[in-house]
């Protein structure tokens, strides 16, 4: 694309960047990408002056309500939409009478639980009972009288605590010997090497993800080949994510599309899909999630 690209490395020097005239360059731009980290983005948005410009948060799924800028574009889907995506999938594919939420007791889990419960109640029209219990030392016996002996029992485990997960998933594995068990976990689980894929496969574990790298896919293989030729190194997840973002925003800038109508411009890249909504006061948010399942020792897109 024939787009002008100007790079600035502000690091921790946002005020100094302003004094050096970065705002003058930004005022002549159509789009500002970054900073990368939420704290820097917050500081940058606070000092940015001049006519409103779209500010892209390129990698972080941090809630845009923490930055509160109406021109912010959050590309990495925030946690609340992962919770909603899981609720939608559970309702559509399992239509359960109950969903069991296994809590560790840490308050940060409510960032997932609250939007999940709201969405499951909405899409299930109040017919899906949510049973939320704090589980200690993996003790699930108190839930057994409420389990179905014939249908799938759906368990949501929103924790990211290693000790809790190891004990609780082991207990669910024992439970699965006598009951049909399906587990939905936190999107960060894919980063945890201590979670064994054989156990997750046995529990029919699902997680949500903004993206999924299928290295066997022809488009990703071609990108990797070109990247390797250009940079003499293997592309990582962020390289592919950056490529998709460049294709999307570059296409908007050169195609005559009003970049302030992102909610009308969906996109499918080689890694990501973008479906933006606009929310007052916090800008545009990508709400697309994939549902992935551990199957035969691999993490695949769920059917």
XYZ file of C-alpha atoms in Angstrom:
303
model
C 0.000 0.000 0.000
C 1.145 3.525 -0.769
C 0.851 4.809 2.791
C 3.235 7.147 4.547
C 4.659 5.526 7.676
C 6.410 7.522 10.368
C 7.923 5.742 13.353
C 8.565 7.219 16.781
C 10.134 5.477 19.750
C 8.714 7.248 22.792
C 9.473 4.478 25.306
C 8.833 6.032 28.739
C 9.248 9.588 27.487
C 5.761 10.581 26.363
C 6.033 14.197 27.648
C 9.454 14.534 26.014
C 7.996 13.180 22.784
C 5.400 15.936 22.865
C 8.024 18.614 23.438
C 10.063 17.279 20.505
C 7.211 18.019 18.145
C 5.725 14.535 17.795
C 2.277 16.050 18.114
C 2.951 18.144 15.009
C 3.683 14.968 13.044
C 0.665 13.215 14.535
C -1.640 16.091 13.610
C -0.744 15.505 9.951
C -1.479 11.777 10.202
C -4.711 9.863 9.776
C -3.869 7.082 12.198
C -1.681 6.645 15.277
C -0.563 3.098 16.122
C 0.584 2.428 19.672
C 2.102 2.699 22.176
C 2.148 -1.040 22.804
C 1.483 -1.292 26.537
C -1.766 -0.163 28.233
C -0.019 2.119 30.748
C 1.854 3.922 27.960
C -1.284 4.097 25.851
C -3.149 5.713 28.733
C -0.423 8.343 29.216
C -0.124 8.993 25.484
C -3.859 9.439 24.991
C -3.963 11.897 27.883
C -1.351 14.249 26.380
C -2.302 13.930 22.706
C -3.523 17.266 21.395
C -4.804 18.574 18.104
C -7.703 17.279 15.993
C -8.985 13.829 17.013
C -7.107 10.932 15.429
C -7.735 7.221 15.670
C -5.302 5.648 18.142
C -4.754 1.923 17.590
C -3.927 -0.331 20.520
C -2.213 -3.011 18.422
C -1.504 -5.889 20.797
C -3.109 -5.483 24.210
C -6.547 -6.924 25.079
C -6.790 -4.555 28.060
C -10.257 -3.144 28.628
C -10.646 0.158 26.749
C -12.707 1.472 29.658
C -9.397 1.890 31.507
C -8.197 4.374 28.865
C -11.521 6.060 28.131
C -10.647 7.608 24.790
C -13.442 7.812 22.177
C -10.890 7.520 19.355
C -9.251 4.345 20.646
C -9.241 1.209 18.454
C -8.771 -1.994 20.481
C -7.713 -4.731 18.059
C -7.050 -7.603 20.498
C -10.443 -8.713 21.800
C -10.949 -7.804 25.492
C -11.831 -10.498 28.045
C -15.492 -9.527 28.330
C -16.095 -10.592 24.705
C -14.305 -13.893 25.275
C -16.777 -14.578 28.075
C -19.689 -13.658 25.827
C -18.328 -15.803 23.001
C -18.051 -18.822 25.312
C -21.628 -18.282 26.531
C -22.922 -18.055 22.959
C -21.122 -21.252 21.963
C -22.320 -23.191 25.007
C -25.911 -22.163 24.401
C -25.798 -22.943 20.680
C -23.916 -26.249 20.757
C -24.850 -27.810 24.092
C -28.131 -26.177 25.134
C -27.520 -27.249 28.742
C -30.017 -26.997 31.563
C -27.148 -26.046 33.902
C -23.666 -24.600 33.681
C -21.297 -25.133 36.601
C -18.770 -22.363 37.354
C -15.850 -23.584 39.451
C -14.294 -20.613 41.244
C -10.991 -20.381 43.111
C -12.215 -17.450 45.188
C -9.931 -14.791 43.693
C -11.874 -11.644 42.806
C -10.203 -11.155 39.403
C -12.241 -14.104 38.091
C -15.308 -11.873 38.221
C -13.956 -10.041 35.156
C -14.865 -13.217 33.263
C -17.736 -14.580 35.348
C -19.896 -11.436 35.391
C -20.205 -10.952 31.587
C -20.501 -14.717 31.103
C -23.464 -15.015 33.460
C -25.143 -11.989 31.911
C -24.727 -13.371 28.382
C -25.760 -16.950 29.203
C -28.909 -15.609 30.862
C -29.624 -13.479 27.784
C -29.075 -16.083 25.057
C -30.580 -18.866 27.148
C -33.618 -16.696 27.886
C -33.289 -17.436 31.575
C -33.674 -21.199 31.085
C -30.036 -22.099 31.842
C -29.283 -22.348 35.540
C -25.829 -21.151 36.560
C -24.360 -22.980 39.559
C -21.297 -21.101 40.836
C -19.248 -22.703 43.617
C -15.917 -21.926 45.267
C -13.940 -25.165 45.046
C -11.391 -26.011 47.704
C -8.754 -28.697 47.248
C -10.582 -30.055 44.225
C -13.584 -31.263 46.192
C -16.459 -31.651 43.720
C -18.593 -34.099 45.714
C -21.086 -31.386 46.636
C -21.954 -30.936 42.957
C -22.578 -34.602 42.153
C -26.307 -34.591 43.084
C -26.831 -31.807 40.513
C -25.034 -33.550 37.642
C -26.754 -35.192 34.709
C -26.151 -38.901 34.297
C -27.025 -38.847 30.589
C -26.220 -35.389 29.172
C -23.026 -33.355 28.902
C -22.146 -31.499 32.103
C -20.638 -28.138 31.181
C -18.049 -26.680 33.554
C -16.625 -23.168 33.274
C -13.251 -22.753 35.020
C -12.237 -19.059 34.770
C -9.149 -19.325 36.987
C -5.554 -18.740 35.882
C -4.048 -19.898 39.193
C -1.670 -22.807 38.622
C -2.230 -24.622 41.917
C -6.011 -24.383 41.657
C -6.071 -25.525 38.042
C -3.852 -28.556 38.555
C -5.949 -29.873 41.452
C -9.359 -28.977 40.002
C -8.701 -30.360 36.525
C -7.447 -33.587 38.076
C -10.714 -33.828 40.030
C -12.723 -33.182 36.867
C -10.765 -35.950 35.153
C -11.775 -38.346 37.929
C -15.367 -37.140 37.641
C -15.352 -37.781 33.893
C -14.992 -41.525 34.514
C -18.658 -41.592 35.541
C -20.141 -38.431 33.988
C -19.902 -36.685 30.660
C -17.736 -33.609 31.217
C -17.060 -30.608 28.968
C -14.748 -27.849 30.225
C -14.503 -24.209 29.140
C -11.401 -22.362 30.313
C -9.789 -18.942 30.363
C -8.213 -17.781 27.054
C -4.806 -17.551 28.769
C -4.718 -21.322 29.253
C -3.063 -21.748 25.862
C 0.027 -20.041 27.341
C 0.352 -22.438 30.289
C 2.850 -25.215 29.560
C 1.950 -26.979 32.812
C -1.524 -27.812 31.463
C -1.097 -31.129 29.670
C -2.817 -31.493 26.324
C -3.771 -35.127 26.952
C -5.720 -34.164 30.070
C -7.308 -31.165 28.346
C -8.297 -33.400 25.421
C -9.879 -35.961 27.738
C -11.954 -33.211 29.358
C -13.091 -31.890 25.953
C -11.616 -28.555 26.959
C -12.578 -25.430 25.015
C -11.023 -21.986 25.187
C -11.673 -18.799 23.250
C -9.023 -16.966 21.288
C -8.799 -13.825 19.190
C -6.670 -15.752 16.714
C -5.272 -19.150 15.951
C -2.038 -19.904 14.102
C -2.384 -22.912 11.823
C 1.130 -23.338 10.458
C -0.220 -25.829 7.909
C -2.438 -23.144 6.374
C -1.197 -22.162 2.902
C -1.437 -18.401 3.504
C 0.490 -18.560 6.791
C 3.084 -20.881 5.257
C 3.602 -18.405 2.398
C 3.892 -15.497 4.839
C 6.419 -17.435 6.940
C 8.496 -18.208 3.843
C 8.573 -14.552 2.748
C 9.281 -13.341 6.279
C 12.140 -15.825 6.654
C 13.621 -14.682 3.348
C 13.396 -10.993 4.316
C 14.493 -11.103 7.962
C 16.494 -14.333 8.281
C 14.415 -15.450 11.241
C 11.150 -17.210 11.940
C 7.986 -15.093 12.294
C 6.269 -15.229 15.650
C 2.637 -14.619 16.574
C 3.160 -10.853 16.807
C 4.714 -10.667 13.340
C 1.612 -12.237 11.801
C -0.662 -10.070 13.936
C 1.187 -6.953 12.767
C 0.906 -8.053 9.149
C -2.872 -8.440 9.438
C -3.203 -5.032 11.087
C -1.078 -3.437 8.372
C -3.203 -5.009 5.660
C -6.433 -3.920 7.325
C -5.607 -0.312 8.165
C -3.509 0.156 5.034
C -6.452 -1.022 2.967
C -8.771 1.448 4.662
C -6.383 4.361 4.241
C -5.753 3.741 0.546
C -9.180 2.453 -0.399
C -11.084 5.627 0.273
C -12.918 4.160 3.261
C -13.711 6.469 6.149
C -11.565 4.982 8.897
C -14.039 6.246 11.452
C -16.581 3.679 10.241
C -14.667 0.617 11.388
C -17.886 -0.958 12.600
C -18.895 -1.265 8.939
C -15.617 -2.789 7.729
C -15.108 -6.430 8.753
C -11.846 -8.147 7.847
C -10.451 -11.662 7.599
C -6.662 -11.889 7.664
C -4.314 -14.839 7.739
C -4.423 -14.869 11.542
C -7.183 -12.578 12.788
C -10.748 -11.621 12.066
C -11.976 -8.139 12.933
C -15.541 -7.272 13.767
C -15.582 -3.857 15.412
C -18.329 -2.265 17.419
C -18.319 1.320 18.595
C -19.033 2.132 22.212
C -19.486 5.709 23.456
C -16.483 7.053 25.300
C -14.185 4.069 24.698
C -13.951 3.862 20.903
C -13.950 0.863 18.577
C -13.550 -2.671 19.928
C -12.869 -5.888 18.050
C -15.368 -8.429 19.404
C -14.478 -11.477 17.298
C -13.373 -14.661 19.072
C -12.647 -18.176 17.885
C -13.684 -21.160 19.966
C -10.866 -23.715 20.098
C -10.927 -27.259 21.451
C -8.171 -29.575 22.627
C -8.593 -32.675 20.511
C -6.159 -35.549 20.014
C -3.340 -33.612 21.708
C -3.868 -30.527 19.529
C -5.658 -27.217 19.892
C -8.015 -26.895 16.934
C -10.896 -24.717 15.887
C -14.030 -26.224 17.372
C -16.497 -27.667 14.902
